[in-house]
């Protein structure tokens, strides 16, 4: 069986390759994409105020025997800054966000990616530097493994270089997606750990329930344990997170509520160092010990031309309350063109701090225009 699997990995791509018969042909059939745009941020207090041009160029080859390669580079020159150093605190000038090799065997439904690439896992998002492996041939079950050595947050309004948030080994994620047959329920058990920092087993149960006349109800319950390592924290402790969310949707309109409750001790305050799937860009305080967060959100999408999003949360820690809100409006007047405006604010009287440098009390206005090709 093992021999058969190895042969399929090496040779099976010949059958399923997208027309590329030689490595040279795979390179010639590669696709080039990119964008050019401008971004502006106006902030209160000591948070950065600046404007920039942002340009990205990417290339992805066609597959040959199941293999492909890809790369993406960003260049973000400064237009202006409110005070000296604002731009450098917020942006990098140049980053190779993608530089990867990828193998996919369609027969075995096995995929492996190595290098720098886009990722969207439970606690590892944006761009990762490491290795991802997935296997999807089992009925109703998908398996995956991720090793993330470093991580970068790359958007049209923020360009970080790859950062090492944990010790030398980085972070490891083992995950299974289990679709319950004939039921609108998916179960996602996982183990997420950063050796020398924490070990966190968890499970997420998702429900997608179609209702009448296009109305639907989505919800999830997320439970995780967080065991802190004494080598990092100075004392060994365990905590956990209970997270529940529900939303109603209809014809491009969605609205929902959620609550996140964190246990005592260290809480789970490093769980989101490489990214997260909350409704908020900045999760300051949400995973601290004894924190309770209540939040609401709403979105509207009219075809591909117009969308709106807003979210508000209150995070309660030791009788103090962090208030955080954000709102976005995006327009796409024609194919490839996007114009966006946003507002991000926080009032934080607690000692909790996030992964972005800045004050605990701020209001940021943002705007961008972008052309993609």
Short mmCIF file of N, CA and C in Angstrom, two decimals, residues 123-211:
data_model
loop_
_atom_site.label_atom_id
_atom_site.label_comp_id
_atom_site.label_asym_id
_atom_site.label_seq_id
_atom_site.Cartn_x
_atom_site.Cartn_y
_atom_site.Cartn_z
N UNK A 123 -5.85 29.12 13.70
CA UNK A 123 -5.03 30.07 14.43
C UNK A 123 -3.78 30.48 13.66
N UNK A 124 -3.74 30.18 12.37
CA UNK A 124 -2.62 30.57 11.52
C UNK A 124 -3.21 31.15 10.24
N UNK A 125 -3.10 32.45 10.04
CA UNK A 125 -3.74 33.09 8.91
C UNK A 125 -2.75 33.99 8.17
N UNK A 126 -3.24 34.64 7.11
CA UNK A 126 -2.45 35.53 6.26
C UNK A 126 -1.36 34.75 5.53
N UNK A 127 -0.08 35.02 5.75
CA UNK A 127 0.99 34.33 5.03
C UNK A 127 1.89 33.61 6.03
N UNK A 128 2.19 32.36 5.71
CA UNK A 128 2.97 31.51 6.61
C UNK A 128 4.27 31.09 5.94
N UNK A 129 5.30 30.90 6.75
CA UNK A 129 6.57 30.37 6.29
C UNK A 129 6.78 29.02 6.95
N UNK A 130 6.66 27.95 6.17
CA UNK A 130 6.77 26.61 6.75
C UNK A 130 6.28 25.55 5.80
N UNK A 131 5.45 24.64 6.31
CA UNK A 131 5.00 23.47 5.56
C UNK A 131 3.54 23.18 5.87
N UNK A 132 2.77 22.87 4.83
CA UNK A 132 1.38 22.43 5.00
C UNK A 132 1.17 21.13 4.23
N UNK A 133 0.45 20.19 4.85
CA UNK A 133 0.13 18.90 4.24
C UNK A 133 -1.35 18.63 4.46
N UNK A 134 -2.06 18.19 3.41
CA UNK A 134 -3.48 17.85 3.56
C UNK A 134 -3.78 16.56 2.80
N UNK A 135 -4.79 15.84 3.31
CA UNK A 135 -5.22 14.58 2.69
C UNK A 135 -6.74 14.53 2.76
N UNK A 136 -7.40 14.44 1.59
CA UNK A 136 -8.86 14.59 1.53
C UNK A 136 -9.57 13.42 0.85
N UNK A 137 -8.94 12.26 0.76
CA UNK A 137 -9.58 11.16 0.05
C UNK A 137 -10.60 10.40 0.89
N UNK A 138 -10.50 10.49 2.20
CA UNK A 138 -11.45 9.79 3.06
C UNK A 138 -12.84 10.41 2.94
N UNK A 139 -13.87 9.58 2.95
CA UNK A 139 -15.25 10.08 2.85
C UNK A 139 -15.58 10.95 4.06
N UNK A 140 -16.00 12.18 3.79
CA UNK A 140 -16.47 13.12 4.82
C UNK A 140 -15.41 13.52 5.83
N UNK A 141 -14.15 13.21 5.58
CA UNK A 141 -13.09 13.56 6.52
C UNK A 141 -11.93 14.20 5.75
N UNK A 142 -11.45 15.32 6.25
CA UNK A 142 -10.27 15.98 5.70
C UNK A 142 -9.24 16.11 6.81
N UNK A 143 -7.99 15.78 6.50
CA UNK A 143 -6.91 15.82 7.49
C UNK A 143 -5.85 16.82 7.04
N UNK A 144 -5.25 17.54 7.98
CA UNK A 144 -4.20 18.48 7.60
C UNK A 144 -3.20 18.65 8.73
N UNK A 145 -2.00 19.04 8.33
CA UNK A 145 -0.92 19.35 9.26
C UNK A 145 -0.23 20.62 8.79
N UNK A 146 0.09 21.51 9.72
CA UNK A 146 0.77 22.76 9.40
C UNK A 146 1.93 22.95 10.38
N UNK A 147 3.08 23.28 9.83
CA UNK A 147 4.19 23.77 10.64
C UNK A 147 4.48 25.19 10.18
N UNK A 148 4.34 26.15 11.09
CA UNK A 148 4.58 27.56 10.78
C UNK A 148 5.77 28.04 11.59
N UNK A 149 6.85 28.31 10.90
CA UNK A 149 8.02 28.83 11.59
C UNK A 149 7.87 30.32 11.86
N UNK A 150 7.43 31.03 10.82
CA UNK A 150 7.20 32.47 10.95
C UNK A 150 5.92 32.84 10.21
N UNK A 151 5.42 34.04 10.47
CA UNK A 151 4.14 34.46 9.92
C UNK A 151 4.21 35.94 9.56
N UNK A 152 3.52 36.33 8.49
CA UNK A 152 3.46 37.74 8.07
C UNK A 152 2.01 38.14 7.86
N UNK A 153 1.68 39.35 8.28
CA UNK A 153 0.35 39.89 8.05
C UNK A 153 0.45 40.82 6.84
N UNK A 154 -0.16 40.41 5.74
CA UNK A 154 -0.06 41.15 4.49
C UNK A 154 -1.45 41.48 3.98
N UNK A 155 -1.77 42.76 3.95
CA UNK A 155 -3.02 43.26 3.37
C UNK A 155 -2.69 44.54 2.61
N UNK A 156 -3.71 45.14 1.99
CA UNK A 156 -3.45 46.39 1.28
C UNK A 156 -3.26 47.56 2.25
N UNK A 157 -3.45 47.35 3.56
CA UNK A 157 -3.24 48.42 4.52
C UNK A 157 -2.19 48.08 5.58
N UNK A 158 -1.59 46.90 5.50
CA UNK A 158 -0.57 46.56 6.48
C UNK A 158 0.35 45.52 5.88
N UNK A 159 1.65 45.79 5.91
CA UNK A 159 2.64 44.88 5.36
C UNK A 159 3.71 44.64 6.41
N UNK A 160 3.63 43.49 7.07
CA UNK A 160 4.66 43.14 8.04
C UNK A 160 5.62 42.15 7.40
N UNK A 161 6.85 42.17 7.84
CA UNK A 161 7.78 41.13 7.43
C UNK A 161 7.47 39.86 8.22
N UNK A 162 8.08 38.75 7.85
CA UNK A 162 7.83 37.50 8.55
C UNK A 162 8.43 37.57 9.95
N UNK A 163 7.60 37.26 10.95
CA UNK A 163 7.97 37.43 12.34
C UNK A 163 7.93 36.10 13.07
N UNK A 164 8.82 35.94 14.01
CA UNK A 164 8.90 34.72 14.81
C UNK A 164 8.33 35.04 16.19
N UNK A 165 7.08 34.62 16.43
CA UNK A 165 6.41 34.95 17.67
C UNK A 165 6.69 33.93 18.79
N UNK A 166 7.21 32.76 18.41
CA UNK A 166 7.46 31.71 19.39
C UNK A 166 8.93 31.31 19.36
N UNK A 167 9.26 30.24 20.10
CA UNK A 167 10.63 29.75 20.13
C UNK A 167 11.01 29.14 18.78
N UNK A 168 12.22 28.53 18.71
CA UNK A 168 12.79 28.06 17.46
C UNK A 168 11.89 27.17 16.63
N UNK A 169 11.06 26.33 17.26
CA UNK A 169 10.23 25.38 16.51
C UNK A 169 9.01 26.03 15.88
N UNK A 170 8.67 27.26 16.24
CA UNK A 170 7.47 27.89 15.70
C UNK A 170 6.21 27.28 16.26
N UNK A 171 5.21 27.02 15.40
CA UNK A 171 3.92 26.49 15.83
C UNK A 171 3.54 25.31 14.96
N UNK A 172 2.81 24.36 15.55
CA UNK A 172 2.35 23.15 14.87
C UNK A 172 0.85 23.03 15.04
N UNK A 173 0.17 22.64 13.95
CA UNK A 173 -1.27 22.46 13.99
C UNK A 173 -1.64 21.14 13.32
N UNK A 174 -2.36 20.28 14.04
CA UNK A 174 -2.92 19.05 13.50
C UNK A 174 -4.44 19.20 13.53
N UNK A 175 -5.11 19.01 12.37
CA UNK A 175 -6.55 19.27 12.30
C UNK A 175 -7.26 18.21 11.48
N UNK A 176 -8.50 17.93 11.87
CA UNK A 176 -9.40 17.09 11.08
C UNK A 176 -10.72 17.83 10.91
N UNK A 177 -11.28 17.78 9.69
CA UNK A 177 -12.63 18.28 9.42
C UNK A 177 -13.53 17.07 9.16
N UNK A 178 -14.57 16.94 9.96
CA UNK A 178 -15.46 15.79 9.84
C UNK A 178 -16.86 16.30 9.51
N UNK A 179 -17.33 16.01 8.30
CA UNK A 179 -18.68 16.38 7.89
C UNK A 179 -19.62 15.25 8.29
N UNK A 180 -20.60 15.54 9.14
CA UNK A 180 -21.57 14.53 9.54
C UNK A 180 -22.48 14.23 8.36
N UNK A 181 -22.55 12.96 7.92
CA UNK A 181 -23.37 12.62 6.75
C UNK A 181 -24.84 12.98 6.95
N UNK A 182 -25.43 13.57 5.91
CA UNK A 182 -26.86 13.90 5.90
C UNK A 182 -27.25 14.85 7.02
N UNK A 183 -26.32 15.68 7.45
CA UNK A 183 -26.61 16.66 8.51
C UNK A 183 -25.81 17.93 8.23
N UNK A 184 -26.36 19.09 8.59
CA UNK A 184 -25.66 20.36 8.33
C UNK A 184 -24.62 20.70 9.41
N UNK A 185 -23.88 19.69 9.85
CA UNK A 185 -22.96 19.85 10.98
C UNK A 185 -21.56 19.41 10.57
N UNK A 186 -20.58 20.21 10.90
CA UNK A 186 -19.18 19.86 10.68
C UNK A 186 -18.44 19.95 12.02
N UNK A 187 -17.63 18.94 12.32
CA UNK A 187 -16.86 18.89 13.55
C UNK A 187 -15.38 19.01 13.21
N UNK A 188 -14.67 19.91 13.92
CA UNK A 188 -13.26 20.17 13.63
C UNK A 188 -12.41 20.03 14.89
N UNK A 189 -11.96 18.82 15.21
CA UNK A 189 -11.01 18.68 16.32
C UNK A 189 -9.60 19.05 15.86
N UNK A 190 -8.79 19.59 16.76
CA UNK A 190 -7.43 19.97 16.39
C UNK A 190 -6.52 20.00 17.61
N UNK A 191 -5.24 20.02 17.35
CA UNK A 191 -4.22 20.23 18.37
C UNK A 191 -3.29 21.31 17.85
N UNK A 192 -3.20 22.41 18.60
CA UNK A 192 -2.34 23.53 18.23
C UNK A 192 -1.32 23.72 19.34
N UNK A 193 -0.06 23.79 19.00
CA UNK A 193 0.97 23.94 20.03
C UNK A 193 2.15 24.74 19.52
N UNK A 194 2.75 25.47 20.43
CA UNK A 194 4.03 26.15 20.22
C UNK A 194 4.97 25.57 21.26
N UNK A 195 5.86 24.65 20.87
CA UNK A 195 6.72 23.98 21.85
C UNK A 195 7.48 24.98 22.72
N UNK A 196 7.41 24.77 24.02
CA UNK A 196 8.04 25.66 24.98
C UNK A 196 7.20 26.84 25.38
N UNK A 197 5.99 27.00 24.76
CA UNK A 197 5.12 28.13 25.09
C UNK A 197 3.75 27.64 25.57
N UNK A 198 3.04 26.83 24.75
CA UNK A 198 1.74 26.32 25.16
C UNK A 198 1.39 25.09 24.34
N UNK A 199 0.43 24.33 24.86
CA UNK A 199 -0.22 23.23 24.15
C UNK A 199 -1.72 23.47 24.24
N UNK A 200 -2.42 23.41 23.09
CA UNK A 200 -3.83 23.77 23.08
C UNK A 200 -4.65 22.80 22.22
N UNK A 201 -5.24 21.76 22.81
CA UNK A 201 -6.21 20.95 22.07
C UNK A 201 -7.56 21.66 22.04
N UNK A 202 -8.29 21.51 20.94
CA UNK A 202 -9.58 22.17 20.83
C UNK A 202 -10.51 21.45 19.89
N UNK A 203 -11.76 21.88 19.90
CA UNK A 203 -12.76 21.34 19.00
C UNK A 203 -13.75 22.45 18.64
N UNK A 204 -14.12 22.49 17.37
CA UNK A 204 -15.06 23.48 16.88
C UNK A 204 -16.19 22.75 16.17
N UNK A 205 -17.42 23.06 16.52
CA UNK A 205 -18.59 22.44 15.90
C UNK A 205 -19.35 23.54 15.15
N UNK A 206 -19.50 23.35 13.83
CA UNK A 206 -20.16 24.35 12.99
C UNK A 206 -21.50 23.83 12.49
N UNK A 207 -22.48 24.72 12.45
CA UNK A 207 -23.82 24.39 11.96
C UNK A 207 -24.20 25.37 10.87
N UNK A 208 -24.62 24.85 9.71
CA UNK A 208 -25.19 25.68 8.65
C UNK A 208 -26.59 25.14 8.36
N UNK A 209 -27.60 25.91 8.72
CA UNK A 209 -28.98 25.44 8.65
C UNK A 209 -29.79 26.30 7.69
N UNK A 210 -30.09 25.80 6.49
CA UNK A 210 -30.96 26.55 5.56
C UNK A 210 -32.38 26.61 6.12
N UNK A 211 -32.98 27.80 6.02
CA UNK A 211 -34.36 27.98 6.46
C UNK A 211 -35.22 28.31 5.24
#
